[in-house]
């Protein structure tokens, strides 16, 4: 199967936090089973597309156009940053899917990472529900 993994963090760019570690271990396990894996994660400094441990890794920057909108109320300050980053991840995954379709996308949660893929209906998704990022943090 051709599997895309969308994860805000993926080692080594942001270290080995919980989400990055889970995404890495999942990717390595699926690869070991013979699946083709492609990862979409945020970039620490520059966008890149590399091969890491035999898997294609796309590192994307936050979509600055959305950040500049300044339409999010002060009660939800992280929402715009989160939407901007997840929008950038989805755009990268969508571009790769258009070139060579995925059989399935893995996402850590439906609220942020999975909302755009779920609404699109273009690719079946698997939701791990590993964590919930609050609008109010």
PDB file of C-alpha atoms in Angstrom:
ATOM      1  CA  UNK A   1       0.000   0.000   0.000  1.00  0.00           C
ATOM      2  CA  UNK A   2       1.016   3.591  -0.557  1.00  0.00           C
ATOM      3  CA  UNK A   3       0.537   5.367   2.778  1.00  0.00           C
ATOM      4  CA  UNK A   4       0.859   9.063   3.576  1.00  0.00           C
ATOM      5  CA  UNK A   5       1.513  10.127   7.155  1.00  0.00           C
ATOM      6  CA  UNK A   6       0.639  13.673   8.183  1.00  0.00           C
ATOM      7  CA  UNK A   7       2.355  14.716  11.411  1.00  0.00           C
ATOM      8  CA  UNK A   8       3.117  18.234  12.579  1.00  0.00           C
ATOM      9  CA  UNK A   9       6.470  17.009  13.908  1.00  0.00           C
ATOM     10  CA  UNK A  10       8.819  14.344  12.595  1.00  0.00           C
ATOM     11  CA  UNK A  11      12.379  13.765  13.792  1.00  0.00           C
ATOM     12  CA  UNK A  12      14.891  15.239  13.740  1.00  0.00           C
ATOM     13  CA  UNK A  13      13.530  18.746  12.975  1.00  0.00           C
ATOM     14  CA  UNK A  14      11.620  19.193  16.235  1.00  0.00           C
ATOM     15  CA  UNK A  15      13.268  16.474  18.266  1.00  0.00           C
ATOM     16  CA  UNK A  16      11.562  13.350  19.508  1.00  0.00           C
ATOM     17  CA  UNK A  17       8.394  14.650  21.135  1.00  0.00           C
ATOM     18  CA  UNK A  18       5.480  12.263  21.556  1.00  0.00           C
ATOM     19  CA  UNK A  19       3.873  12.954  18.189  1.00  0.00           C
ATOM     20  CA  UNK A  20       7.174  12.810  16.301  1.00  0.00           C
ATOM     21  CA  UNK A  21       8.170   9.547  17.959  1.00  0.00           C
ATOM     22  CA  UNK A  22       4.800   7.924  17.250  1.00  0.00           C
ATOM     23  CA  UNK A  23       4.869   9.036  13.613  1.00  0.00           C
ATOM     24  CA  UNK A  24       8.436   7.786  13.157  1.00  0.00           C
ATOM     25  CA  UNK A  25       7.770   4.408  14.772  1.00  0.00           C
ATOM     26  CA  UNK A  26       4.566   3.954  12.775  1.00  0.00           C
ATOM     27  CA  UNK A  27       6.344   4.861   9.534  1.00  0.00           C
ATOM     28  CA  UNK A  28       9.244   2.492  10.224  1.00  0.00           C
ATOM     29  CA  UNK A  29       6.876  -0.340  11.183  1.00  0.00           C
ATOM     30  CA  UNK A  30       4.743   0.085   8.063  1.00  0.00           C
ATOM     31  CA  UNK A  31       7.870   0.318   5.905  1.00  0.00           C
ATOM     32  CA  UNK A  32       9.181  -2.912   7.454  1.00  0.00           C
ATOM     33  CA  UNK A  33       5.920  -4.590   6.406  1.00  0.00           C
ATOM     34  CA  UNK A  34       6.620  -3.567   2.796  1.00  0.00           C
ATOM     35  CA  UNK A  35       4.448  -0.478   2.453  1.00  0.00           C
ATOM     36  CA  UNK A  36       5.535   2.659   0.597  1.00  0.00           C
ATOM     37  CA  UNK A  37       5.567   5.535   3.093  1.00  0.00           C
ATOM     38  CA  UNK A  38       5.548   9.283   2.487  1.00  0.00           C
ATOM     39  CA  UNK A  39       5.623  11.713   5.417  1.00  0.00           C
ATOM     40  CA  UNK A  40       4.377  15.313   5.618  1.00  0.00           C
ATOM     41  CA  UNK A  41       5.715  17.326   8.560  1.00  0.00           C
ATOM     42  CA  UNK A  42       6.429  20.931   9.447  1.00  0.00           C
ATOM     43  CA  UNK A  43       9.882  22.319   8.701  1.00  0.00           C
ATOM     44  CA  UNK A  44      11.963  23.954  11.405  1.00  0.00           C
ATOM     45  CA  UNK A  45      13.603  26.445   9.019  1.00  0.00           C
ATOM     46  CA  UNK A  46      13.414  25.578   5.318  1.00  0.00           C
ATOM     47  CA  UNK A  47      11.099  23.519   3.150  1.00  0.00           C
ATOM     48  CA  UNK A  48      12.621  20.316   1.834  1.00  0.00           C
ATOM     49  CA  UNK A  49      11.862  16.967   0.296  1.00  0.00           C
ATOM     50  CA  UNK A  50      14.338  14.280   1.311  1.00  0.00           C
ATOM     51  CA  UNK A  51      14.691  10.536   1.664  1.00  0.00           C
ATOM     52  CA  UNK A  52      15.041   9.566   5.330  1.00  0.00           C
ATOM     53  CA  UNK A  53      15.397   5.913   6.307  1.00  0.00           C
ATOM     54  CA  UNK A  54      14.089   4.931   2.870  1.00  0.00           C
ATOM     55  CA  UNK A  55      10.968   7.108   3.108  1.00  0.00           C
ATOM     56  CA  UNK A  56      10.162  10.371   1.318  1.00  0.00           C
ATOM     57  CA  UNK A  57       9.791  13.180   3.860  1.00  0.00           C
ATOM     58  CA  UNK A  58       8.242  16.521   2.922  1.00  0.00           C
ATOM     59  CA  UNK A  59       8.987  19.308   5.396  1.00  0.00           C
ATOM     60  CA  UNK A  60       6.780  22.349   4.839  1.00  0.00           C
ATOM     61  CA  UNK A  61       6.634  25.834   6.309  1.00  0.00           C
ATOM     62  CA  UNK A  62       3.583  27.433   7.866  1.00  0.00           C
ATOM     63  CA  UNK A  63       1.286  29.103   5.339  1.00  0.00           C
ATOM     64  CA  UNK A  64       2.056  32.778   6.051  1.00  0.00           C
ATOM     65  CA  UNK A  65      -0.924  34.003   4.010  1.00  0.00           C
ATOM     66  CA  UNK A  66      -3.274  32.616   6.630  1.00  0.00           C
ATOM     67  CA  UNK A  67      -1.190  33.948   9.527  1.00  0.00           C
ATOM     68  CA  UNK A  68      -1.461  37.477   8.098  1.00  0.00           C
ATOM     69  CA  UNK A  69      -5.269  37.390   8.004  1.00  0.00           C
ATOM     70  CA  UNK A  70      -5.573  38.301  11.707  1.00  0.00           C
ATOM     71  CA  UNK A  71      -9.175  37.138  11.801  1.00  0.00           C
ATOM     72  CA  UNK A  72      -9.002  34.914  14.869  1.00  0.00           C
ATOM     73  CA  UNK A  73     -10.365  36.320  18.126  1.00  0.00           C
ATOM     74  CA  UNK A  74      -8.030  36.916  21.040  1.00  0.00           C
ATOM     75  CA  UNK A  75      -9.751  34.097  22.902  1.00  0.00           C
ATOM     76  CA  UNK A  76      -8.295  31.567  20.443  1.00  0.00           C
ATOM     77  CA  UNK A  77      -4.747  32.816  19.737  1.00  0.00           C
ATOM     78  CA  UNK A  78      -3.277  29.451  18.706  1.00  0.00           C
ATOM     79  CA  UNK A  79      -6.016  28.601  16.244  1.00  0.00           C
ATOM     80  CA  UNK A  80      -4.602  30.632  13.356  1.00  0.00           C
ATOM     81  CA  UNK A  81      -1.106  29.217  13.764  1.00  0.00           C
ATOM     82  CA  UNK A  82      -2.474  25.691  13.946  1.00  0.00           C
ATOM     83  CA  UNK A  83      -4.735  26.168  10.902  1.00  0.00           C
ATOM     84  CA  UNK A  84      -1.873  27.755   8.953  1.00  0.00           C
ATOM     85  CA  UNK A  85       0.453  24.863   9.662  1.00  0.00           C
ATOM     86  CA  UNK A  86      -2.153  22.161   9.001  1.00  0.00           C
ATOM     87  CA  UNK A  87      -3.230  23.864   5.791  1.00  0.00           C
ATOM     88  CA  UNK A  88       0.385  23.781   4.595  1.00  0.00           C
ATOM     89  CA  UNK A  89       0.665  20.067   5.449  1.00  0.00           C
ATOM     90  CA  UNK A  90      -2.569  19.281   3.593  1.00  0.00           C
ATOM     91  CA  UNK A  91      -1.480  21.246   0.511  1.00  0.00           C
ATOM     92  CA  UNK A  92       1.763  19.243   0.350  1.00  0.00           C
ATOM     93  CA  UNK A  93      -0.065  15.926   0.804  1.00  0.00           C
ATOM     94  CA  UNK A  94      -2.662  16.890  -1.798  1.00  0.00           C
ATOM     95  CA  UNK A  95       0.060  17.738  -4.321  1.00  0.00           C
ATOM     96  CA  UNK A  96       1.766  14.370  -3.768  1.00  0.00           C
ATOM     97  CA  UNK A  97      -1.597  12.574  -3.974  1.00  0.00           C
ATOM     98  CA  UNK A  98      -2.325  14.228  -7.325  1.00  0.00           C
ATOM     99  CA  UNK A  99       0.988  12.926  -8.697  1.00  0.00           C
ATOM    100  CA  UNK A 100       0.667   9.406  -7.255  1.00  0.00           C
ATOM    101  CA  UNK A 101      -2.481   8.643  -5.245  1.00  0.00           C
ATOM    102  CA  UNK A 102      -2.258   7.352  -1.694  1.00  0.00           C
ATOM    103  CA  UNK A 103      -4.234   4.308  -0.642  1.00  0.00           C
ATOM    104  CA  UNK A 104      -4.676   5.820   2.818  1.00  0.00           C
ATOM    105  CA  UNK A 105      -3.551   8.784   4.951  1.00  0.00           C
ATOM    106  CA  UNK A 106      -2.657   8.435   8.612  1.00  0.00           C
ATOM    107  CA  UNK A 107      -3.365  11.460  10.800  1.00  0.00           C
ATOM    108  CA  UNK A 108      -2.927  11.922  14.555  1.00  0.00           C
ATOM    109  CA  UNK A 109      -6.267  13.629  15.226  1.00  0.00           C
ATOM    110  CA  UNK A 110      -9.366  14.732  13.387  1.00  0.00           C
ATOM    111  CA  UNK A 111      -9.653  18.239  14.837  1.00  0.00           C
ATOM    112  CA  UNK A 112      -6.582  19.822  13.253  1.00  0.00           C
ATOM    113  CA  UNK A 113      -4.496  17.483  11.123  1.00  0.00           C
ATOM    114  CA  UNK A 114      -7.405  15.525   9.741  1.00  0.00           C
ATOM    115  CA  UNK A 115     -10.152  18.025   9.189  1.00  0.00           C
ATOM    116  CA  UNK A 116      -9.139  19.116   5.675  1.00  0.00           C
ATOM    117  CA  UNK A 117      -8.394  15.554   4.476  1.00  0.00           C
ATOM    118  CA  UNK A 118     -11.683  14.327   5.982  1.00  0.00           C
ATOM    119  CA  UNK A 119     -13.751  17.094   4.401  1.00  0.00           C
ATOM    120  CA  UNK A 120     -12.132  16.551   1.003  1.00  0.00           C
ATOM    121  CA  UNK A 121     -13.044  12.865   0.909  1.00  0.00           C
ATOM    122  CA  UNK A 122     -10.249  12.305  -1.608  1.00  0.00           C
ATOM    123  CA  UNK A 123      -8.342   9.678   0.365  1.00  0.00           C
ATOM    124  CA  UNK A 124      -9.410   7.240   3.071  1.00  0.00           C
ATOM    125  CA  UNK A 125      -7.999   8.351   6.433  1.00  0.00           C
ATOM    126  CA  UNK A 126      -6.975   6.580   9.608  1.00  0.00           C
ATOM    127  CA  UNK A 127      -7.205   8.692  12.753  1.00  0.00           C
ATOM    128  CA  UNK A 128      -4.986   7.735  15.711  1.00  0.00           C
ATOM    129  CA  UNK A 129      -6.502  10.228  18.180  1.00  0.00           C
ATOM    130  CA  UNK A 130      -3.182  10.555  19.969  1.00  0.00           C
ATOM    131  CA  UNK A 131      -3.794  13.970  21.458  1.00  0.00           C
ATOM    132  CA  UNK A 132      -6.005  16.988  21.428  1.00  0.00           C
ATOM    133  CA  UNK A 133      -4.633  20.496  20.942  1.00  0.00           C
ATOM    134  CA  UNK A 134      -6.807  23.038  22.639  1.00  0.00           C
ATOM    135  CA  UNK A 135      -7.993  26.196  20.940  1.00  0.00           C
ATOM    136  CA  UNK A 136      -7.476  28.010  24.203  1.00  0.00           C
ATOM    137  CA  UNK A 137      -3.860  27.181  25.157  1.00  0.00           C
TER     138      UNK A 137
END
